[in-house]
Short mmCIF file of C-alpha atoms in Angstrom, two decimals:
data_model
loop_
_atom_site.label_atom_id
_atom_site.label_comp_id
_atom_site.label_asym_id
_atom_site.label_seq_id
_atom_site.Cartn_x
_atom_site.Cartn_y
_atom_site.Cartn_z
CA MET A 1 95.03 128.08 96.64
CA THR A 2 96.28 131.34 98.34
CA GLN A 3 99.26 130.90 96.47
CA ALA A 4 102.23 133.79 95.77
CA ALA A 5 101.81 134.73 92.36
CA ARG A 6 105.75 133.94 92.29
CA PRO A 7 107.25 131.71 95.18
CA ALA A 8 109.23 133.40 97.59
CA ARG A 9 112.35 132.11 98.49
CA GLY A 10 115.15 130.79 96.33
CA ARG A 11 112.83 129.34 93.60
CA GLY A 12 112.54 130.31 89.70
CA PRO A 13 110.53 132.18 87.63
CA GLY A 14 108.28 130.36 85.94
CA ARG A 15 104.24 129.52 86.51
CA ARG A 16 105.27 126.33 88.95
CA PRO A 17 103.21 125.28 92.51
CA GLY A 18 103.06 127.67 95.49
CA PRO A 19 105.36 126.91 98.42
CA THR A 20 102.33 125.70 100.15
CA GLU A 21 101.61 123.29 97.20
CA THR A 22 105.11 121.91 96.72
CA ARG A 23 105.71 121.42 100.65
CA GLU A 24 102.15 119.46 101.05
CA THR A 25 103.41 117.39 97.41
CA ILE A 26 106.96 116.25 99.10
CA LEU A 27 105.25 115.42 102.48
CA ALA A 28 102.84 113.11 100.27
CA VAL A 29 105.53 111.47 98.63
CA ALA A 30 107.48 111.13 101.69
CA ARG A 31 104.52 109.09 103.72
CA ASP A 32 104.22 106.92 100.54
CA LEU A 33 108.13 106.09 100.60
CA PHE A 34 108.40 105.99 104.36
CA ALA A 35 104.98 103.36 104.22
CA GLU A 36 107.13 101.52 101.59
CA LYS A 37 110.86 101.33 102.54
CA GLY A 38 110.66 102.47 106.13
CA TYR A 39 112.95 105.45 107.19
CA ASP A 40 116.60 104.04 106.77
CA GLY A 41 115.31 102.47 103.38
CA ALA A 42 113.85 106.13 101.97
CA SER A 43 116.62 108.85 101.16
CA LEU A 44 115.88 112.64 100.85
CA ARG A 45 117.17 112.11 97.72
CA ALA A 46 114.40 109.56 96.56
CA ILE A 47 111.63 112.23 98.63
CA ALA A 48 113.07 114.81 96.15
CA ARG A 49 112.91 112.80 92.81
CA ALA A 50 109.20 111.30 93.21
CA ALA A 51 108.11 115.14 94.11
CA GLY A 52 109.43 115.94 91.01
CA VAL A 53 111.69 119.07 92.68
CA ASP A 54 115.60 119.51 93.58
CA PRO A 55 116.69 118.40 97.00
CA ALA A 56 117.49 121.39 98.48
CA LEU A 57 114.16 122.47 98.00
CA VAL A 58 113.27 119.58 100.33
CA HIS A 59 116.54 120.87 102.92
CA HIS A 60 114.98 123.83 102.40
CA PHE A 61 111.60 123.38 103.62
CA PHE A 62 112.33 120.76 106.21
CA GLY A 63 116.29 120.80 107.02
CA ASN A 64 117.15 117.40 106.65
CA LYS A 65 115.06 113.84 106.46
CA GLU A 66 114.55 114.04 110.26
CA GLY A 67 112.53 117.34 109.56
CA VAL A 68 110.56 115.12 106.35
CA PHE A 69 110.16 112.56 108.74
CA ILE A 70 108.41 114.35 111.12
CA GLU A 71 106.20 116.39 109.57
CA ALA A 72 105.19 113.34 107.14
CA MET A 73 104.13 111.33 110.33
CA ARG A 74 102.14 114.52 112.13
CA PHE A 75 99.08 112.60 113.42
CA PRO A 76 99.09 109.04 110.95
CA VAL A 77 96.21 108.71 113.02
CA ASP A 78 94.23 112.26 113.84
CA PRO A 79 93.14 111.21 117.28
CA ALA A 80 90.73 114.52 117.30
CA VAL A 81 88.26 111.92 114.96
CA VAL A 82 89.74 108.56 116.02
CA LEU A 83 89.13 109.36 119.90
CA PRO A 84 85.49 110.70 120.14
CA ARG A 85 84.31 108.30 118.27
CA VAL A 86 85.76 105.65 120.28
CA LEU A 87 84.83 107.28 123.54
CA ALA A 88 81.25 107.93 122.52
CA SER A 89 80.75 104.31 122.08
CA PRO A 90 78.90 102.37 124.91
CA ARG A 91 81.24 100.95 127.64
CA ASP A 92 80.38 97.40 126.44
CA ARG A 93 80.92 98.18 123.11
CA LEU A 94 84.57 99.33 123.48
CA GLY A 95 86.48 96.88 121.55
CA GLU A 96 84.07 96.68 118.41
CA THR A 97 83.72 100.56 118.35
CA MET A 98 88.06 100.44 118.08
CA ILE A 99 88.85 97.42 115.99
CA ARG A 100 85.51 98.99 113.68
CA THR A 101 87.13 102.54 113.68
CA PHE A 102 90.77 101.25 113.12
CA LEU A 103 89.52 99.04 110.02
CA GLU A 104 87.79 102.20 108.96
CA VAL A 105 90.86 104.25 108.81
CA TRP A 106 93.28 101.42 107.29
CA GLY A 107 90.44 100.79 104.74
CA ASP A 108 91.30 103.82 103.24
CA PRO A 109 95.27 103.63 101.55
CA ASP A 110 96.17 107.31 101.87
CA ARG A 111 95.04 107.11 105.83
CA ARG A 112 96.94 103.89 106.14
CA ALA A 113 99.86 104.97 104.37
CA PRO A 114 101.11 107.45 106.96
CA ILE A 115 100.38 104.43 109.73
CA LEU A 116 103.04 102.17 107.68
CA ALA A 117 105.42 104.62 107.50
CA MET A 118 105.35 104.99 111.57
CA LEU A 119 105.55 101.65 112.04
CA ARG A 120 107.85 100.54 109.42
CA SER A 121 110.06 103.22 110.09
CA ALA A 122 109.82 102.50 113.73
CA MET A 123 111.37 99.18 113.72
CA THR A 124 114.97 100.14 113.23
CA ASN A 125 115.01 103.95 113.78
CA GLU A 126 114.83 105.30 117.50
CA ARG A 127 113.30 108.97 116.39
CA ALA A 128 110.42 107.38 114.46
CA ALA A 129 110.42 104.80 117.70
CA ALA A 130 109.90 107.79 119.75
CA LEU A 131 107.25 109.31 117.56
CA MET A 132 105.41 105.66 117.88
CA ARG A 133 105.48 105.14 121.70
CA GLU A 134 104.17 108.76 121.90
CA PHE A 135 101.36 107.97 119.72
CA ILE A 136 100.96 105.32 121.96
CA THR A 137 101.19 106.29 125.37
CA SER A 138 100.18 109.88 125.39
CA ALA A 139 98.13 110.62 121.80
CA LEU A 140 95.98 107.79 121.38
CA PHE A 141 95.65 104.61 123.33
CA GLY A 142 96.97 106.48 126.60
CA ARG A 143 93.94 109.02 126.19
CA ILE A 144 91.63 106.10 125.63
CA GLY A 145 92.55 105.12 128.86
CA GLN A 146 92.51 108.10 130.54
CA ALA A 147 89.31 109.00 129.53
CA THR A 148 87.98 105.58 130.30
CA GLY A 149 89.47 104.24 133.52
CA VAL A 150 91.13 101.61 131.49
CA PRO A 151 94.63 100.50 132.78
CA LEU A 152 97.24 101.54 130.23
CA LEU A 153 98.56 98.07 130.62
CA ASN A 154 95.24 96.89 129.11
CA ALA A 155 94.76 99.67 126.73
CA GLN A 156 98.86 99.03 125.53
CA ALA A 157 97.50 95.16 124.77
CA ALA A 158 94.83 96.12 122.97
CA ALA A 159 97.29 98.64 121.14
CA GLY A 160 99.28 95.32 120.36
CA GLN A 161 96.41 93.75 119.44
CA MET A 162 95.83 96.64 116.11
CA ILE A 163 99.75 96.55 116.09
CA GLY A 164 99.98 93.08 115.21
CA LEU A 165 96.65 92.74 113.21
CA MET A 166 97.86 95.94 110.64
CA ILE A 167 101.48 93.91 110.25
CA LEU A 168 99.60 90.77 109.24
CA ARG A 169 97.20 91.99 107.11
CA TYR A 170 98.73 95.15 105.30
CA VAL A 171 102.71 94.01 105.93
CA LEU A 172 102.90 90.19 105.41
CA GLN A 173 99.69 90.15 103.99
CA VAL A 174 98.94 86.72 105.75
CA GLU A 175 96.16 84.70 103.82
CA PRO A 176 93.41 84.28 104.97
CA ILE A 177 93.83 87.59 107.55
CA ALA A 178 94.74 90.02 104.52
CA SER A 179 91.51 89.54 102.96
CA ALA A 180 89.02 88.91 105.71
CA THR A 181 86.32 91.37 105.57
CA GLU A 182 85.74 94.07 108.34
CA ASP A 183 83.15 92.02 109.77
CA GLU A 184 84.69 89.01 109.63
CA LEU A 185 87.73 90.67 111.67
CA VAL A 186 85.33 92.37 113.94
CA THR A 187 83.40 89.49 115.00
CA LEU A 188 87.25 87.77 115.52
CA MET A 189 88.72 90.26 117.29
CA ALA A 190 86.23 93.00 119.07
CA PRO A 191 85.48 90.32 121.87
CA THR A 192 88.79 90.01 123.09
CA LEU A 193 89.81 93.64 122.68
CA GLN A 194 86.55 94.33 125.05
CA ILE A 195 88.41 92.03 127.85
CA TYR A 196 90.78 94.30 127.42
CA LEU A 197 89.09 97.79 127.26
CA GLY A 198 86.03 96.64 129.32
CA MET B 1 125.40 81.65 93.36
CA THR B 2 127.54 79.31 92.67
CA GLN B 3 131.43 79.02 94.00
CA ALA B 4 133.96 78.03 91.90
CA ALA B 5 136.11 76.07 94.29
CA ARG B 6 133.83 75.21 97.46
CA PRO B 7 135.90 72.95 100.45
CA ALA B 8 134.05 70.73 102.23
CA ARG B 9 131.91 72.23 105.39
CA GLY B 10 132.63 71.73 108.46
CA ARG B 11 135.78 69.54 108.53
CA GLY B 12 138.78 72.38 108.80
CA PRO B 13 142.47 71.50 110.98
CA GLY B 14 142.10 72.91 114.29
CA ARG B 15 144.78 75.63 113.97
CA ARG B 16 141.90 78.41 113.63
CA PRO B 17 139.10 78.60 114.52
CA GLY B 18 137.68 75.90 111.75
CA PRO B 19 135.14 76.58 108.97
CA THR B 20 131.95 75.28 110.98
CA GLU B 21 133.08 77.30 113.85
CA THR B 22 133.54 80.55 111.69
CA ARG B 23 130.41 79.64 109.70
CA GLU B 24 128.27 79.28 113.15
CA THR B 25 130.31 82.88 114.39
CA ILE B 26 129.32 85.23 111.09
CA LEU B 27 125.88 83.50 111.84
CA ALA B 28 125.45 84.59 115.17
CA VAL B 29 127.08 88.28 114.61
CA ALA B 30 124.14 88.33 111.53
CA ARG B 31 121.65 87.55 113.97
CA ASP B 32 122.52 89.98 115.87
CA LEU B 33 122.89 92.58 113.15
CA PHE B 34 119.57 91.78 111.49
CA ALA B 35 118.19 92.05 114.81
CA GLU B 36 118.85 95.51 115.47
CA LYS B 37 119.26 97.03 111.90
CA GLY B 38 116.81 94.84 109.85
CA TYR B 39 117.92 93.40 106.40
CA ASP B 40 118.20 96.45 104.55
CA GLY B 41 119.89 98.42 107.46
CA ALA B 42 122.52 95.36 108.09
CA SER B 43 125.43 95.13 105.52
CA LEU B 44 127.46 92.29 104.29
CA ARG B 45 130.47 94.39 105.06
CA ALA B 46 129.67 95.00 108.81
CA ILE B 47 128.55 91.34 109.10
CA ALA B 48 131.97 90.41 108.00
CA ARG B 49 133.57 92.95 110.50
CA ALA B 50 131.54 92.55 113.22
CA ALA B 51 132.31 88.89 112.67
CA GLY B 52 136.27 89.84 112.61
CA VAL B 53 136.37 87.73 109.03
CA ASP B 54 137.24 88.94 105.40
CA PRO B 55 134.23 90.25 103.40
CA ALA B 56 135.23 87.63 101.09
CA LEU B 57 134.55 84.63 103.50
CA VAL B 58 131.12 85.42 103.92
CA HIS B 59 130.75 85.32 100.45
CA HIS B 60 132.44 82.09 100.04
CA PHE B 61 130.16 80.91 102.65
CA PHE B 62 126.87 82.05 101.77
CA GLY B 63 126.82 83.96 98.50
CA ASN B 64 125.18 86.86 99.40
CA LYS B 65 123.58 88.98 102.58
CA GLU B 66 120.39 87.14 101.36
CA GLY B 67 122.33 83.85 101.82
CA VAL B 68 123.52 84.97 105.03
CA PHE B 69 120.08 86.15 106.09
CA ILE B 70 118.14 82.80 105.24
CA GLU B 71 120.49 80.98 107.58
CA ALA B 72 120.62 83.23 109.95
CA MET B 73 116.71 83.03 110.49
CA ARG B 74 116.47 79.43 110.01
CA PHE B 75 113.89 78.86 113.06
CA PRO B 76 114.28 81.57 115.30
CA VAL B 77 111.42 79.96 117.22
CA ASP B 78 112.31 76.12 116.61
CA PRO B 79 108.78 74.73 116.06
CA ALA B 80 110.15 71.13 117.45
CA VAL B 81 110.58 72.57 121.11
CA VAL B 82 107.32 75.32 120.55
CA LEU B 83 105.14 72.95 118.98
CA PRO B 84 104.77 70.12 121.42
CA ARG B 85 104.61 71.91 124.23
CA VAL B 86 101.64 74.07 123.28
CA LEU B 87 99.79 71.42 122.12
CA ALA B 88 100.44 69.09 125.00
CA SER B 89 98.32 72.13 126.79
CA PRO B 90 94.93 71.20 127.96
CA ARG B 91 92.47 72.85 125.39
CA ASP B 92 91.59 75.24 128.19
CA ARG B 93 94.69 76.34 128.84
CA LEU B 94 95.95 77.06 125.35
CA GLY B 95 96.22 80.77 125.61
CA GLU B 96 98.05 80.34 128.57
CA THR B 97 100.73 77.81 127.59
CA MET B 98 101.08 80.02 124.36
CA ILE B 99 101.83 83.47 126.22
CA ARG B 100 104.14 81.51 128.82
CA THR B 101 105.77 79.54 125.91
CA PHE B 102 106.50 83.29 124.17
CA LEU B 103 107.49 85.03 126.99
CA GLU B 104 109.93 82.11 128.39
CA VAL B 105 111.30 82.54 124.86
CA TRP B 106 112.11 86.12 124.50
CA GLY B 107 113.37 86.38 127.95
CA ASP B 108 116.20 85.05 126.44
CA PRO B 109 117.85 87.40 124.66
CA ASP B 110 120.07 84.62 122.64
CA ARG B 111 116.86 83.15 121.79
CA ARG B 112 115.03 86.47 121.06
CA ALA B 113 117.22 88.12 118.57
CA PRO B 114 116.96 86.09 115.81
CA ILE B 115 113.00 86.65 115.98
CA LEU B 116 113.18 90.13 115.95
CA ALA B 117 115.68 90.10 113.06
CA MET B 118 112.76 88.46 111.40
CA LEU B 119 110.26 91.12 112.64
CA ARG B 120 112.56 94.17 111.78
CA SER B 121 113.03 92.71 108.28
CA ALA B 122 110.15 91.68 107.67
CA MET B 123 108.86 94.85 107.36
CA THR B 124 111.01 96.52 104.69
CA ASN B 125 112.00 93.33 102.94
CA GLU B 126 110.33 91.15 101.20
CA ARG B 127 112.26 88.32 101.33
CA ALA B 128 112.28 88.65 105.06
CA ALA B 129 108.64 89.04 104.75
CA ALA B 130 108.20 85.80 103.06
CA LEU B 131 110.23 83.76 105.71
CA MET B 132 107.96 85.31 108.27
CA ARG B 133 104.76 84.63 106.29
CA GLU B 134 106.23 81.10 105.97
CA PHE B 135 106.65 80.94 109.70
CA ILE B 136 102.91 81.70 110.43
CA THR B 137 101.38 79.72 108.10
CA SER B 138 103.30 76.20 108.19
CA ALA B 139 105.69 76.56 110.67
CA LEU B 140 104.28 77.69 113.78
CA PHE B 141 100.76 79.02 114.16
CA GLY B 142 99.76 77.27 111.12
CA ARG B 143 100.41 73.84 112.78
CA ILE B 144 99.10 74.80 116.36
CA GLY B 145 95.98 75.53 114.04
CA GLN B 146 96.00 72.27 112.55
CA ALA B 147 96.26 70.13 115.04
CA THR B 148 93.80 71.59 117.13
CA GLY B 149 91.43 72.13 114.82
CA VAL B 150 91.04 75.92 115.51
CA PRO B 151 90.20 78.08 112.38
CA LEU B 152 93.71 79.54 110.91
CA LEU B 153 92.47 82.82 110.80
CA ASN B 154 92.05 82.79 114.65
CA ALA B 155 95.27 80.93 114.54
CA GLN B 156 96.65 84.34 113.10
CA ALA B 157 94.88 86.63 115.38
CA ALA B 158 96.57 84.50 118.07
CA ALA B 159 99.77 85.16 115.95
CA GLY B 160 98.73 89.11 116.04
CA GLN B 161 98.61 89.35 119.29
CA MET B 162 102.11 87.88 120.07
CA ILE B 163 103.74 90.19 117.50
CA GLY B 164 102.29 93.24 118.82
CA LEU B 165 102.91 92.58 122.04
CA MET B 166 107.10 91.38 120.91
CA ILE B 167 107.20 94.99 119.17
CA LEU B 168 105.09 97.14 122.52
CA ARG B 169 107.74 95.42 124.65
CA TYR B 170 111.01 94.72 123.00
CA VAL B 171 111.06 97.29 120.02
CA LEU B 172 109.06 99.93 120.96
CA GLN B 173 109.69 99.19 125.01
CA VAL B 174 106.27 101.28 125.70
CA GLU B 175 105.66 101.42 129.32
CA PRO B 176 104.11 100.01 131.16
CA ILE B 177 104.36 96.88 128.83
CA ALA B 178 107.96 96.67 128.47
CA SER B 179 108.50 96.16 132.46
CA ALA B 180 105.35 93.81 132.81
CA THR B 181 106.33 90.86 134.69
CA GLU B 182 105.73 87.30 132.81
CA ASP B 183 102.96 86.79 135.07
CA GLU B 184 101.04 90.18 134.78
CA LEU B 185 101.13 89.65 131.03
CA VAL B 186 99.91 85.99 131.31
CA THR B 187 97.09 87.29 133.32
CA LEU B 188 96.28 89.91 130.70
CA MET B 189 96.71 88.06 127.74
CA ALA B 190 95.82 84.23 128.25
CA PRO B 191 92.35 84.92 128.30
CA THR B 192 92.32 86.68 125.03
CA LEU B 193 94.38 84.05 123.53
CA GLN B 194 91.75 81.82 125.06
CA ILE B 195 89.23 82.73 123.08
CA TYR B 196 91.25 82.99 119.31
CA LEU B 197 92.30 78.98 120.63
CA GLY B 198 89.65 77.79 122.76
#
């Protein structure tokens, strides 16, 4: 919105998107590429190409590929959105609320992409794995556990159920789970999540 | 790919490791490399180096990296071992038997490696994903479903629980689930698996 008439750093003249906008564009395409190929499969050069910018500009903004990744992965599921909703749930419906909330987030490709990016990347890249560990232990499931008094081991079992579902439904796209409706999955999984969280 | 000259396999003389032995060595190191780095991260050259053979020999035996992968991934969990054991279980202990059987297999690094290799590779490689899909729908969980009359969707929910556990425990190594004892995990997860399979 508020863009410098002329980009400040090391950019040529002309009517181009401002730095903020360009930065966001790079992050958006990086999320898609990391989601599709994982950390190791997405090169800084490919990110720059997909964003329509020079690789030097990506370097300029983020230092290196790891820098892009860390920024792109920030808040793949915003705990500030998910957490209050899950925690507002009656205790005996925690399982249902969790699966419904996740399915809703995943149902939106734009919100699903950074989660898939983190998941795919974490399988082979230690930096991504560390981010995902933190997400599980601290940012989201750990906080659900803390706030509800559910043991961490139980909260992680629930996290594992969600991770496995995401892989079967969106990565492997195994049928029939890939095409199951949200209601079918809630019916299927809410009771087991409730056992962990109840 | 067709080899111009393909000597008979498994009939080598004894002066050096014979072709069968060399072939198995290549597959063993390939399993480790795929397990560690995933399909895309493990090059044919690196596999050859780790096996102490010329890359040309790997080409000769398997054609290309995909050929190595397919052979290395064959029966990551031998259904002929796991299936009868799970199916021999009383119906009301199917969940417990499943989690115990899997934890026992995973507890052996040599048996865990090819499963991790398939899982890591399937996240970014379509060929590996297809193998893993087949494993889930046909080779193992699908057959458990068929033999027990459990709906495929339920069998896949159980598969998802196992996949998520494997990722948290062995890939991300999140605590406390990474260090939990087998008995703790059985106590935690057998009841939820039983809901899916019961």
